[in-house]
Amino acid sequence: EVQLVESGGGLVQAGGSLRLSCAASGFTFDDYGMGWFRQAPGKEREGVSFISSVGDNTYYTDSVKGRFTISRDNAKNTVYLQMNSLKPEDTAVYYCNFRSTSGLIRYDYWGQGTQVTVSS
């Protein structure tokens, strides 16, 4: 059974930092890329950052480039999102994502989310 458990969210002042963690289980972790998404109230879920299976390729949405860093520790089946210079606009529930494929079928797994609140 695939399970993703996010942690590390909280309340922080603008300019502060948080590090999110996603503990994964139920699949061969180091065979897959992983991602972080976020969703603010009333807005659609957006992709924030992605990392390849061995961590050699990463992607960041423009709004977080230079401030966020995604990483992974395959020995621990864990993905991290280091968030620095946080802004109020970063306030959202952050979700860890695993996209599985089986033939032509694609399915997204999500964690329960962790709340990040940035005060001005």
Short mmCIF file of N, CA and C in Angstrom, two decimals:
data_model
loop_
_atom_site.label_atom_id
_atom_site.label_comp_id
_atom_site.label_asym_id
_atom_site.label_seq_id
_atom_site.Cartn_x
_atom_site.Cartn_y
_atom_site.Cartn_z
N GLU A 1 0.84 -1.18 0.00
CA GLU A 1 0.00 0.00 0.00
C GLU A 1 0.88 1.24 0.00
N VAL A 2 0.64 2.11 -0.96
CA VAL A 2 1.40 3.34 -1.04
C VAL A 2 0.98 4.27 0.08
N GLN A 3 1.97 4.83 0.75
CA GLN A 3 1.69 5.79 1.80
C GLN A 3 2.71 6.92 1.73
N LEU A 4 2.21 8.14 1.81
CA LEU A 4 3.04 9.33 1.83
C LEU A 4 2.63 10.16 3.04
N VAL A 5 3.60 10.50 3.86
CA VAL A 5 3.31 11.23 5.09
C VAL A 5 4.18 12.47 5.14
N GLU A 6 3.53 13.63 5.02
CA GLU A 6 4.25 14.90 5.08
C GLU A 6 4.36 15.38 6.53
N SER A 7 5.41 16.12 6.78
CA SER A 7 5.59 16.76 8.07
C SER A 7 6.47 17.99 7.89
N GLY A 8 6.53 18.81 8.91
CA GLY A 8 7.42 19.95 8.92
C GLY A 8 6.78 21.29 8.70
N GLY A 9 5.49 21.31 8.40
CA GLY A 9 4.82 22.58 8.22
C GLY A 9 4.63 23.30 9.53
N GLY A 10 4.19 24.54 9.44
CA GLY A 10 3.96 25.33 10.62
C GLY A 10 3.76 26.78 10.29
N LEU A 11 3.81 27.59 11.32
CA LEU A 11 3.64 29.04 11.19
C LEU A 11 5.00 29.70 11.28
N VAL A 12 5.29 30.55 10.32
CA VAL A 12 6.58 31.23 10.27
C VAL A 12 6.37 32.65 9.76
N GLN A 13 7.23 33.54 10.19
CA GLN A 13 7.18 34.91 9.71
C GLN A 13 7.84 35.03 8.34
N ALA A 14 7.41 36.02 7.59
CA ALA A 14 8.02 36.28 6.29
C ALA A 14 9.53 36.39 6.43
N GLY A 15 10.22 35.75 5.50
CA GLY A 15 11.67 35.71 5.54
C GLY A 15 12.23 34.50 6.25
N GLY A 16 11.39 33.77 6.94
CA GLY A 16 11.83 32.60 7.66
C GLY A 16 11.95 31.37 6.79
N SER A 17 12.26 30.25 7.43
CA SER A 17 12.50 29.00 6.72
C SER A 17 11.76 27.85 7.37
N LEU A 18 11.44 26.87 6.55
CA LEU A 18 10.89 25.60 7.00
C LEU A 18 11.45 24.50 6.12
N ARG A 19 11.54 23.31 6.67
CA ARG A 19 11.90 22.16 5.87
C ARG A 19 10.81 21.11 5.99
N LEU A 20 10.21 20.80 4.86
CA LEU A 20 9.18 19.77 4.81
C LEU A 20 9.80 18.43 4.50
N SER A 21 9.21 17.39 5.05
CA SER A 21 9.64 16.02 4.79
C SER A 21 8.46 15.20 4.31
N CYS A 22 8.74 14.25 3.47
CA CYS A 22 7.73 13.30 3.00
C CYS A 22 8.32 11.90 3.13
N ALA A 23 7.76 11.13 4.04
CA ALA A 23 8.17 9.75 4.22
C ALA A 23 7.31 8.85 3.37
N ALA A 24 7.93 8.07 2.50
CA ALA A 24 7.22 7.25 1.54
C ALA A 24 7.39 5.78 1.84
N SER A 25 6.36 5.01 1.51
CA SER A 25 6.42 3.57 1.66
C SER A 25 5.44 2.93 0.68
N GLY A 26 5.61 1.64 0.46
CA GLY A 26 4.68 0.90 -0.37
C GLY A 26 5.04 0.81 -1.84
N PHE A 27 6.19 1.34 -2.22
CA PHE A 27 6.66 1.24 -3.59
C PHE A 27 8.17 1.36 -3.61
N THR A 28 8.75 1.03 -4.76
CA THR A 28 10.20 1.11 -4.88
C THR A 28 10.59 2.56 -5.07
N PHE A 29 10.92 3.18 -3.98
CA PHE A 29 11.07 4.63 -3.93
C PHE A 29 12.09 5.15 -4.94
N ASP A 30 13.23 4.49 -5.03
CA ASP A 30 14.30 5.01 -5.87
C ASP A 30 14.10 4.72 -7.36
N ASP A 31 12.96 4.17 -7.74
CA ASP A 31 12.62 4.00 -9.15
C ASP A 31 11.81 5.17 -9.71
N TYR A 32 11.41 6.08 -8.85
CA TYR A 32 10.46 7.11 -9.27
C TYR A 32 10.88 8.50 -8.87
N GLY A 33 10.54 9.43 -9.74
CA GLY A 33 10.61 10.82 -9.35
C GLY A 33 9.51 11.15 -8.35
N MET A 34 9.70 12.23 -7.63
CA MET A 34 8.74 12.68 -6.63
C MET A 34 8.49 14.17 -6.80
N GLY A 35 7.40 14.62 -6.25
CA GLY A 35 7.08 16.02 -6.38
C GLY A 35 6.42 16.60 -5.15
N TRP A 36 6.46 17.92 -5.09
CA TRP A 36 5.74 18.69 -4.09
C TRP A 36 4.75 19.59 -4.79
N PHE A 37 3.53 19.59 -4.29
CA PHE A 37 2.48 20.48 -4.75
C PHE A 37 2.00 21.31 -3.57
N ARG A 38 1.27 22.36 -3.89
CA ARG A 38 0.65 23.14 -2.82
C ARG A 38 -0.71 23.64 -3.28
N GLN A 39 -1.56 23.89 -2.31
CA GLN A 39 -2.89 24.38 -2.61
C GLN A 39 -3.33 25.37 -1.54
N ALA A 40 -3.61 26.57 -1.97
CA ALA A 40 -4.15 27.60 -1.09
C ALA A 40 -5.67 27.58 -1.16
N PRO A 41 -6.35 28.05 -0.12
CA PRO A 41 -7.82 28.06 -0.15
C PRO A 41 -8.36 28.78 -1.37
N GLY A 42 -9.29 28.15 -2.04
CA GLY A 42 -9.91 28.75 -3.20
C GLY A 42 -9.10 28.71 -4.47
N LYS A 43 -7.93 28.10 -4.42
CA LYS A 43 -7.08 28.02 -5.59
C LYS A 43 -6.82 26.56 -5.97
N GLU A 44 -6.42 26.38 -7.20
CA GLU A 44 -6.12 25.05 -7.67
C GLU A 44 -4.76 24.60 -7.16
N ARG A 45 -4.60 23.30 -7.10
CA ARG A 45 -3.33 22.74 -6.69
C ARG A 45 -2.27 22.98 -7.77
N GLU A 46 -1.11 23.43 -7.35
CA GLU A 46 -0.05 23.72 -8.30
C GLU A 46 1.21 22.94 -7.96
N GLY A 47 1.92 22.55 -9.00
CA GLY A 47 3.19 21.90 -8.80
C GLY A 47 4.24 22.90 -8.37
N VAL A 48 4.99 22.57 -7.36
CA VAL A 48 6.02 23.44 -6.81
C VAL A 48 7.41 23.01 -7.23
N SER A 49 7.69 21.73 -7.06
CA SER A 49 9.02 21.23 -7.32
C SER A 49 8.97 19.74 -7.57
N PHE A 50 9.90 19.28 -8.39
CA PHE A 50 9.99 17.86 -8.73
C PHE A 50 11.45 17.44 -8.75
N ILE A 51 11.66 16.15 -8.48
CA ILE A 51 13.01 15.61 -8.46
C ILE A 51 13.00 14.23 -9.08
N SER A 52 14.03 13.95 -9.86
CA SER A 52 14.14 12.67 -10.52
C SER A 52 14.48 11.57 -9.52
N SER A 53 14.44 10.34 -10.00
CA SER A 53 14.56 9.19 -9.11
C SER A 53 15.86 9.14 -8.32
N VAL A 54 16.95 9.59 -8.92
CA VAL A 54 18.23 9.59 -8.22
C VAL A 54 18.66 10.99 -7.83
N GLY A 55 17.81 11.96 -8.08
CA GLY A 55 18.08 13.31 -7.63
C GLY A 55 18.95 14.15 -8.52
N ASP A 56 19.22 13.67 -9.73
CA ASP A 56 20.12 14.39 -10.61
C ASP A 56 19.43 15.49 -11.42
N ASN A 57 18.11 15.49 -11.45
CA ASN A 57 17.37 16.52 -12.15
C ASN A 57 16.27 17.05 -11.25
N THR A 58 16.14 18.36 -11.24
CA THR A 58 15.11 19.00 -10.42
C THR A 58 14.40 20.07 -11.23
N TYR A 59 13.22 20.40 -10.78
CA TYR A 59 12.41 21.43 -11.40
C TYR A 59 11.77 22.27 -10.30
N TYR A 60 11.66 23.57 -10.57
CA TYR A 60 10.99 24.48 -9.66
C TYR A 60 10.09 25.42 -10.44
N THR A 61 8.92 25.65 -9.92
CA THR A 61 8.08 26.67 -10.53
C THR A 61 8.73 28.04 -10.29
N ASP A 62 8.47 28.96 -11.20
CA ASP A 62 9.18 30.23 -11.19
C ASP A 62 9.09 30.97 -9.85
N SER A 63 7.96 30.89 -9.21
CA SER A 63 7.73 31.67 -8.00
C SER A 63 8.60 31.24 -6.82
N VAL A 64 9.19 30.05 -6.89
CA VAL A 64 10.00 29.58 -5.77
C VAL A 64 11.47 29.41 -6.12
N LYS A 65 11.83 29.63 -7.36
CA LYS A 65 13.22 29.47 -7.77
C LYS A 65 14.14 30.37 -6.96
N GLY A 66 15.22 29.79 -6.51
CA GLY A 66 16.18 30.51 -5.70
C GLY A 66 15.86 30.53 -4.23
N ARG A 67 14.67 30.09 -3.86
CA ARG A 67 14.27 30.08 -2.46
C ARG A 67 14.03 28.67 -1.91
N PHE A 68 13.53 27.78 -2.76
CA PHE A 68 13.22 26.42 -2.34
C PHE A 68 14.23 25.46 -2.93
N THR A 69 14.50 24.39 -2.21
CA THR A 69 15.37 23.34 -2.70
C THR A 69 14.76 21.98 -2.40
N ILE A 70 14.59 21.18 -3.43
CA ILE A 70 14.09 19.83 -3.25
C ILE A 70 15.27 18.86 -3.20
N SER A 71 15.15 17.84 -2.38
CA SER A 71 16.18 16.83 -2.29
C SER A 71 15.54 15.52 -1.87
N ARG A 72 16.31 14.45 -1.93
CA ARG A 72 15.80 13.17 -1.50
C ARG A 72 16.90 12.32 -0.92
N ASP A 73 16.52 11.46 -0.01
CA ASP A 73 17.42 10.49 0.59
C ASP A 73 16.80 9.13 0.33
N ASN A 74 17.29 8.47 -0.70
CA ASN A 74 16.68 7.21 -1.10
C ASN A 74 16.87 6.10 -0.06
N ALA A 75 17.93 6.20 0.72
CA ALA A 75 18.13 5.22 1.79
C ALA A 75 17.06 5.33 2.86
N LYS A 76 16.48 6.51 3.00
CA LYS A 76 15.44 6.75 3.99
C LYS A 76 14.04 6.83 3.39
N ASN A 77 13.94 6.66 2.08
CA ASN A 77 12.65 6.79 1.38
C ASN A 77 11.97 8.11 1.73
N THR A 78 12.73 9.17 1.66
CA THR A 78 12.23 10.47 2.09
C THR A 78 12.59 11.55 1.09
N VAL A 79 11.63 12.43 0.83
CA VAL A 79 11.83 13.61 0.00
C VAL A 79 11.70 14.84 0.89
N TYR A 80 12.52 15.83 0.63
CA TYR A 80 12.52 17.05 1.42
C TYR A 80 12.25 18.26 0.54
N LEU A 81 11.71 19.28 1.15
CA LEU A 81 11.59 20.58 0.51
C LEU A 81 12.06 21.63 1.49
N GLN A 82 13.24 22.15 1.25
CA GLN A 82 13.77 23.23 2.06
C GLN A 82 13.23 24.55 1.52
N MET A 83 12.57 25.30 2.36
CA MET A 83 11.93 26.54 1.95
C MET A 83 12.55 27.69 2.73
N ASN A 84 13.23 28.56 2.02
CA ASN A 84 13.86 29.72 2.61
C ASN A 84 13.21 30.99 2.09
N SER A 85 13.46 32.08 2.78
CA SER A 85 12.92 33.39 2.38
C SER A 85 11.43 33.32 2.10
N LEU A 86 10.72 32.71 3.01
CA LEU A 86 9.30 32.48 2.80
C LEU A 86 8.52 33.79 2.72
N LYS A 87 7.50 33.76 1.88
CA LYS A 87 6.64 34.90 1.66
C LYS A 87 5.20 34.54 2.02
N PRO A 88 4.38 35.52 2.35
CA PRO A 88 2.97 35.21 2.62
C PRO A 88 2.29 34.47 1.47
N GLU A 89 2.72 34.73 0.26
CA GLU A 89 2.15 34.06 -0.90
C GLU A 89 2.44 32.56 -0.93
N ASP A 90 3.38 32.11 -0.10
CA ASP A 90 3.69 30.69 -0.01
C ASP A 90 2.73 29.94 0.89
N THR A 91 1.86 30.65 1.57
CA THR A 91 0.91 30.02 2.47
C THR A 91 0.00 29.06 1.71
N ALA A 92 -0.01 27.82 2.14
CA ALA A 92 -0.79 26.79 1.46
C ALA A 92 -0.63 25.48 2.22
N VAL A 93 -1.43 24.51 1.84
CA VAL A 93 -1.19 23.14 2.25
C VAL A 93 -0.26 22.51 1.23
N TYR A 94 0.81 21.94 1.71
CA TYR A 94 1.81 21.34 0.83
C TYR A 94 1.64 19.82 0.83
N TYR A 95 1.63 19.26 -0.37
CA TYR A 95 1.41 17.84 -0.55
C TYR A 95 2.59 17.19 -1.25
N CYS A 96 2.92 16.02 -0.79
CA CYS A 96 3.89 15.17 -1.47
C CYS A 96 3.16 14.34 -2.51
N ASN A 97 3.80 14.13 -3.66
CA ASN A 97 3.17 13.43 -4.76
C ASN A 97 4.05 12.31 -5.30
N PHE A 98 3.43 11.19 -5.57
CA PHE A 98 4.04 10.08 -6.27
C PHE A 98 3.13 9.71 -7.44
N ARG A 99 3.68 9.74 -8.64
CA ARG A 99 2.92 9.38 -9.82
C ARG A 99 3.35 8.00 -10.30
N SER A 100 2.42 7.07 -10.23
CA SER A 100 2.69 5.71 -10.66
C SER A 100 2.14 5.49 -12.06
N THR A 101 2.74 4.57 -12.75
CA THR A 101 2.26 4.20 -14.07
C THR A 101 2.21 2.68 -14.18
N SER A 102 1.22 2.21 -14.90
CA SER A 102 1.08 0.79 -15.18
C SER A 102 0.53 0.68 -16.59
N GLY A 103 1.39 0.34 -17.53
CA GLY A 103 0.97 0.38 -18.92
C GLY A 103 0.64 1.80 -19.32
N LEU A 104 -0.58 2.02 -19.78
CA LEU A 104 -1.04 3.35 -20.17
C LEU A 104 -1.76 4.07 -19.04
N ILE A 105 -1.82 3.46 -17.89
CA ILE A 105 -2.55 4.03 -16.76
C ILE A 105 -1.60 4.85 -15.90
N ARG A 106 -2.08 6.01 -15.51
CA ARG A 106 -1.34 6.89 -14.62
C ARG A 106 -2.20 7.19 -13.40
N TYR A 107 -1.58 7.15 -12.23
CA TYR A 107 -2.31 7.43 -11.01
C TYR A 107 -1.43 8.22 -10.05
N ASP A 108 -2.01 9.27 -9.50
CA ASP A 108 -1.30 10.11 -8.55
C ASP A 108 -1.68 9.76 -7.12
N TYR A 109 -0.65 9.56 -6.31
CA TYR A 109 -0.83 9.36 -4.88
C TYR A 109 -0.44 10.64 -4.15
N TRP A 110 -1.17 10.93 -3.09
CA TRP A 110 -0.94 12.13 -2.31
C TRP A 110 -0.86 11.81 -0.83
N GLY A 111 -0.06 12.59 -0.15
CA GLY A 111 -0.07 12.53 1.29
C GLY A 111 -1.23 13.33 1.84
N GLN A 112 -1.29 13.41 3.16
CA GLN A 112 -2.39 14.13 3.80
C GLN A 112 -2.20 15.64 3.77
N GLY A 113 -1.00 16.08 3.47
CA GLY A 113 -0.69 17.48 3.41
C GLY A 113 -0.19 18.03 4.73
N THR A 114 0.60 19.08 4.65
CA THR A 114 1.06 19.78 5.83
C THR A 114 0.90 21.28 5.60
N GLN A 115 0.34 21.96 6.58
CA GLN A 115 0.01 23.37 6.45
C GLN A 115 1.24 24.24 6.65
N VAL A 116 1.46 25.15 5.72
CA VAL A 116 2.49 26.17 5.84
C VAL A 116 1.80 27.52 5.85
N THR A 117 2.02 28.28 6.90
CA THR A 117 1.44 29.60 7.02
C THR A 117 2.55 30.62 7.24
N VAL A 118 2.61 31.61 6.38
CA VAL A 118 3.64 32.63 6.45
C VAL A 118 2.97 33.96 6.75
N SER A 119 3.31 34.55 7.85
CA SER A 119 2.73 35.83 8.25
C SER A 119 3.59 36.98 7.77
N SER A 120 2.95 38.09 7.48
CA SER A 120 3.64 39.27 6.99
C SER A 120 4.13 40.15 8.12
#
